[in-house]
mmCIF file of C-alpha atoms in Angstrom:
data_model
loop_
_atom_site.group_PDB
_atom_site.id
_atom_site.type_symbol
_atom_site.label_atom_id
_atom_site.label_comp_id
_atom_site.label_asym_id
_atom_site.label_seq_id
_atom_site.Cartn_x
_atom_site.Cartn_y
_atom_site.Cartn_z
ATOM 1 C CA MET J 1 39.331 -42.093 54.357
ATOM 2 C CA ASP J 2 37.951 -38.748 55.508
ATOM 3 C CA PHE J 3 34.913 -37.651 53.490
ATOM 4 C CA GLN J 4 36.575 -34.409 52.382
ATOM 5 C CA ASP J 5 39.494 -36.460 51.082
ATOM 6 C CA VAL J 6 37.084 -38.636 49.094
ATOM 7 C CA VAL J 7 35.503 -35.535 47.551
ATOM 8 C CA ARG J 8 38.888 -33.984 46.733
ATOM 9 C CA ARG J 9 40.254 -37.211 45.238
ATOM 10 C CA ARG J 10 37.204 -37.934 43.100
ATOM 11 C CA ARG J 11 37.952 -37.529 39.420
ATOM 12 C CA MET J 12 37.018 -39.266 36.191
ATOM 13 C CA VAL J 13 39.494 -42.084 35.552
ATOM 14 C CA ARG J 14 39.807 -43.425 31.995
ATOM 15 C CA ASN J 15 42.720 -45.841 32.320
ATOM 16 C CA PHE J 16 42.517 -48.978 34.437
ATOM 17 C CA ASP J 17 44.545 -51.970 35.474
ATOM 18 C CA ASP J 18 42.622 -55.168 34.655
ATOM 19 C CA ARG J 19 43.146 -56.696 38.125
ATOM 20 C CA PRO J 20 39.866 -58.077 39.469
ATOM 21 C CA LEU J 21 38.278 -56.417 42.473
ATOM 22 C CA GLU J 22 37.662 -58.151 45.774
ATOM 23 C CA ARG J 23 34.095 -59.413 46.216
ATOM 24 C CA ASP J 24 33.535 -57.505 49.475
ATOM 25 C CA VAL J 25 34.587 -54.226 47.803
ATOM 26 C CA VAL J 26 32.177 -54.776 44.887
ATOM 27 C CA ASP J 27 29.404 -55.683 47.325
ATOM 28 C CA ARG J 28 30.039 -52.527 49.376
ATOM 29 C CA ILE J 29 29.991 -50.334 46.255
ATOM 30 C CA VAL J 30 26.669 -51.769 45.092
ATOM 31 C CA ALA J 31 25.141 -51.736 48.598
ATOM 32 C CA ASN J 32 26.025 -48.069 49.006
ATOM 33 C CA GLY J 33 24.236 -47.312 45.744
ATOM 34 C CA LEU J 34 21.093 -48.616 47.430
ATOM 35 C CA ARG J 35 21.519 -45.962 50.142
ATOM 36 C CA ALA J 36 20.847 -43.131 47.696
ATOM 37 C CA PRO J 37 17.859 -40.887 48.384
ATOM 38 C CA SER J 38 14.751 -41.537 46.354
ATOM 39 C CA ALA J 39 11.472 -39.641 46.053
ATOM 40 C CA GLY J 40 8.754 -41.401 48.039
ATOM 41 C CA PHE J 41 11.355 -44.031 48.940
ATOM 42 C CA THR J 42 10.484 -45.496 45.562
ATOM 43 C CA GLN J 43 13.965 -46.859 44.912
ATOM 44 C CA GLY J 44 13.131 -47.035 41.220
ATOM 45 C CA TRP J 45 16.572 -47.972 40.047
ATOM 46 C CA ALA J 46 18.346 -51.122 38.999
ATOM 47 C CA PHE J 47 22.025 -51.905 38.572
ATOM 48 C CA LEU J 48 23.421 -54.235 35.940
ATOM 49 C CA VAL J 49 26.721 -55.349 37.505
ATOM 50 C CA LEU J 50 29.277 -56.695 35.038
ATOM 51 C CA GLU J 51 32.464 -58.172 36.487
ATOM 52 C CA GLY J 52 35.449 -59.649 34.756
ATOM 53 C CA ARG J 53 36.630 -59.752 31.181
ATOM 54 C CA ASP J 54 33.831 -61.979 29.822
ATOM 55 C CA GLU J 55 31.032 -59.731 31.073
ATOM 56 C CA THR J 56 32.737 -56.400 30.381
ATOM 57 C CA GLU J 57 33.672 -57.516 26.841
ATOM 58 C CA GLN J 58 30.022 -58.343 26.231
ATOM 59 C CA TYR J 59 29.202 -54.763 27.264
ATOM 60 C CA TRP J 60 31.856 -53.280 24.978
ATOM 61 C CA GLY J 61 30.672 -55.511 22.144
ATOM 62 C CA ALA J 62 27.157 -54.139 22.534
ATOM 63 C CA THR J 63 28.142 -50.488 22.909
ATOM 64 C CA PHE J 64 31.114 -50.451 20.511
ATOM 65 C CA ALA J 65 29.729 -52.615 17.728
ATOM 66 C CA ASP J 66 32.009 -50.899 15.197
ATOM 67 C CA ALA J 67 35.501 -52.387 15.653
ATOM 68 C CA ASP J 68 37.110 -49.416 13.888
ATOM 69 C CA ALA J 69 35.424 -46.978 16.277
ATOM 70 C CA ARG J 70 36.707 -49.006 19.190
ATOM 71 C CA ARG J 71 40.266 -48.989 17.813
ATOM 72 C CA ARG J 72 40.084 -45.207 17.345
ATOM 73 C CA PHE J 73 38.662 -44.579 20.816
ATOM 74 C CA ARG J 74 40.875 -42.140 22.668
ATOM 75 C CA TRP J 75 40.983 -43.912 26.045
ATOM 76 C CA GLN J 76 41.928 -47.514 25.284
ATOM 77 C CA GLY J 77 42.663 -48.170 28.980
ATOM 78 C CA LEU J 78 38.945 -47.971 29.711
ATOM 79 C CA PHE J 79 38.477 -51.349 28.007
ATOM 80 C CA SER J 80 40.578 -52.978 30.770
ATOM 81 C CA VAL J 81 38.266 -51.951 33.604
ATOM 82 C CA PRO J 82 37.245 -54.999 35.694
ATOM 83 C CA LEU J 83 33.852 -53.680 36.849
ATOM 84 C CA LEU J 84 31.054 -51.915 35.008
ATOM 85 C CA ILE J 85 27.800 -50.964 36.692
ATOM 86 C CA VAL J 86 25.039 -49.856 34.354
ATOM 87 C CA VAL J 87 22.664 -47.633 36.332
ATOM 88 C CA LEU J 88 19.062 -47.802 35.163
ATOM 89 C CA SER J 89 16.005 -45.767 36.126
ATOM 90 C CA HIS J 90 12.402 -46.989 36.202
ATOM 91 C CA LYS J 91 9.933 -44.154 35.555
ATOM 92 C CA ASP J 92 6.798 -46.267 36.039
ATOM 93 C CA ALA J 93 7.898 -47.212 39.557
ATOM 94 C CA TYR J 94 7.676 -43.513 40.531
ATOM 95 C CA ILE J 95 4.390 -42.912 38.783
ATOM 96 C CA ASP J 96 2.932 -46.024 40.452
ATOM 97 C CA ARG J 97 4.350 -45.058 43.857
ATOM 98 C CA TYR J 98 2.879 -41.568 43.782
ATOM 99 C CA ALA J 99 -0.523 -42.962 42.819
ATOM 100 C CA GLU J 100 -0.588 -44.910 46.103
ATOM 101 C CA PRO J 101 -2.991 -43.676 48.841
ATOM 102 C CA ASP J 102 -0.331 -42.037 51.041
ATOM 103 C CA LYS J 103 0.752 -39.818 48.138
ATOM 104 C CA GLY J 104 -2.632 -39.425 46.471
ATOM 105 C CA VAL J 105 -1.393 -38.093 43.146
ATOM 106 C CA ASP J 106 -2.782 -39.164 39.808
ATOM 107 C CA ARG J 107 -0.593 -41.072 37.387
ATOM 108 C CA SER J 108 0.066 -38.079 35.156
ATOM 109 C CA GLU J 109 3.690 -37.638 34.212
ATOM 110 C CA GLN J 110 2.946 -33.904 33.998
ATOM 111 C CA ARG J 111 3.050 -33.795 37.806
ATOM 112 C CA TRP J 112 6.786 -34.376 37.587
ATOM 113 C CA PRO J 113 8.487 -31.140 36.479
ATOM 114 C CA VAL J 114 11.821 -32.943 36.967
ATOM 115 C CA PRO J 115 12.307 -36.663 36.161
ATOM 116 C CA TYR J 116 13.197 -37.799 39.674
ATOM 117 C CA TRP J 117 13.600 -41.371 38.445
ATOM 118 C CA ASP J 118 16.728 -40.188 36.600
ATOM 119 C CA VAL J 119 17.845 -37.844 39.413
ATOM 120 C CA ASP J 120 17.653 -40.620 42.002
ATOM 121 C CA ALA J 121 19.526 -43.043 39.736
ATOM 122 C CA GLY J 122 22.200 -40.354 39.363
ATOM 123 C CA PHE J 123 22.458 -40.097 43.160
ATOM 124 C CA ALA J 124 23.007 -43.865 43.287
ATOM 125 C CA ALA J 125 25.743 -43.624 40.632
ATOM 126 C CA LEU J 126 27.482 -40.880 42.611
ATOM 127 C CA LEU J 127 27.390 -42.876 45.842
ATOM 128 C CA MET J 128 28.909 -45.874 44.063
ATOM 129 C CA SER J 129 31.614 -43.652 42.546
ATOM 130 C CA LEU J 130 32.453 -42.105 45.924
ATOM 131 C CA THR J 131 32.552 -45.544 47.543
ATOM 132 C CA ALA J 132 35.051 -46.629 44.898
ATOM 133 C CA VAL J 133 37.267 -43.637 45.714
ATOM 134 C CA ASP J 134 36.963 -44.421 49.430
ATOM 135 C CA ALA J 135 38.204 -47.946 48.647
ATOM 136 C CA GLY J 136 41.260 -46.531 46.867
ATOM 137 C CA LEU J 137 39.873 -47.213 43.396
ATOM 138 C CA GLY J 138 39.153 -45.047 40.393
ATOM 139 C CA ALA J 139 35.767 -44.489 38.799
ATOM 140 C CA LEU J 140 34.273 -42.991 35.668
ATOM 141 C CA PHE J 141 30.622 -42.217 34.972
ATOM 142 C CA PHE J 142 29.795 -42.091 31.279
ATOM 143 C CA ALA J 143 26.777 -42.143 28.996
ATOM 144 C CA VAL J 144 25.399 -45.386 27.652
ATOM 145 C CA SER J 145 25.264 -45.526 23.897
ATOM 146 C CA GLU J 146 23.346 -48.130 21.951
ATOM 147 C CA HIS J 147 20.466 -48.608 24.405
ATOM 148 C CA ASP J 148 18.737 -51.174 22.200
ATOM 149 C CA ARG J 149 21.879 -53.256 21.730
ATOM 150 C CA LEU J 150 22.573 -53.110 25.477
ATOM 151 C CA ARG J 151 19.014 -54.233 26.244
ATOM 152 C CA ALA J 152 19.292 -57.118 23.807
ATOM 153 C CA ALA J 153 22.719 -58.231 25.041
ATOM 154 C CA PHE J 154 21.714 -58.338 28.714
ATOM 155 C CA GLY J 155 17.942 -58.805 28.689
ATOM 156 C CA VAL J 156 17.212 -55.360 30.155
ATOM 157 C CA PRO J 157 13.437 -54.750 30.185
ATOM 158 C CA ASP J 158 12.128 -51.810 28.148
ATOM 159 C CA ALA J 159 10.726 -50.185 31.297
ATOM 160 C CA TYR J 160 14.278 -49.475 32.510
ATOM 161 C CA THR J 161 16.336 -46.635 31.026
ATOM 162 C CA PRO J 162 20.127 -46.818 31.171
ATOM 163 C CA ILE J 163 21.180 -43.400 32.483
ATOM 164 C CA GLY J 164 24.889 -44.161 32.530
ATOM 165 C CA THR J 165 27.624 -46.624 33.376
ATOM 166 C CA VAL J 166 30.077 -46.470 36.262
ATOM 167 C CA ALA J 167 33.465 -48.003 35.425
ATOM 168 C CA ILE J 168 35.434 -48.990 38.535
ATOM 169 C CA GLY J 169 38.914 -50.392 38.975
ATOM 170 C CA HIS J 170 42.503 -49.793 39.979
ATOM 171 C CA PRO J 171 43.496 -46.547 38.269
ATOM 172 C CA LEU J 172 46.537 -46.218 36.066
ATOM 173 C CA PRO J 173 48.063 -42.905 34.992
ATOM 174 C CA ASP J 174 45.919 -41.395 32.306
ATOM 175 C CA GLU J 175 45.488 -38.309 30.208
ATOM 176 C CA PRO J 176 43.191 -35.810 31.916
ATOM 177 C CA SER J 177 40.193 -34.606 29.980
ATOM 178 C CA ARG J 178 40.866 -31.515 27.911
ATOM 179 C CA SER J 179 37.699 -30.058 29.435
ATOM 180 C CA LEU J 180 39.578 -29.505 32.703
ATOM 181 C CA ALA J 181 41.347 -26.572 31.021
ATOM 182 C CA ARG J 182 38.091 -24.670 31.515
ATOM 183 C CA GLY J 183 38.825 -24.548 35.239
ATOM 184 C CA ARG J 184 36.408 -24.846 38.114
ATOM 185 C CA LYS J 185 33.864 -22.046 38.347
ATOM 186 C CA PRO J 186 34.393 -19.727 41.307
ATOM 187 C CA LEU J 187 31.985 -20.080 44.199
ATOM 188 C CA ASP J 188 30.404 -16.646 43.687
ATOM 189 C CA ALA J 189 29.547 -17.529 40.063
ATOM 190 C CA VAL J 190 27.496 -20.510 41.212
ATOM 191 C CA VAL J 191 26.193 -19.784 44.706
ATOM 192 C CA HIS J 192 23.469 -17.159 45.171
ATOM 193 C CA ARG J 193 22.758 -16.606 48.854
ATOM 194 C CA GLY J 194 19.361 -15.231 49.714
ATOM 195 C CA ARG J 195 18.635 -13.948 46.205
ATOM 196 C CA TRP J 196 19.864 -14.413 42.652
#
């Protein structure tokens, strides 16, 4: 698929068919996440890949512990998704990397006006989402709730912060987000060429 088509077709999908994904497609999605840029080539991310009903149900059990809340959840089709990738950032990896001789920075977190560990993990999530679209699939990036329960359920070390989850699968028709009614901002409201 042409890259511009991938960008145009990318949207947040909240309703999925439960058909499993082919192994080579999952591998390509995850491998492309590893191609994301990272400050100092730190690559301070990790991906918890959950495939199939058993693993995804364990995720939903950890993040939707309240059965009533799950039953009331607006997008029930999300629970059918066959692939969830929890994207995690590792702050200490960046602080350690920039304390190495070729960077020569002290370990102070104050030297980081922007948390690049989270930015780089977000880049990885976007590349995985775009790869899914390129493969003819749908994707949704959403916040991780219940960090502690997620850590306990999957053995995620405390040093890793879940920045979000990418749900990937065969899309079914779904209800668009009401937020889309806001419309896309015009280019001249966002882009400031040469000066603000």
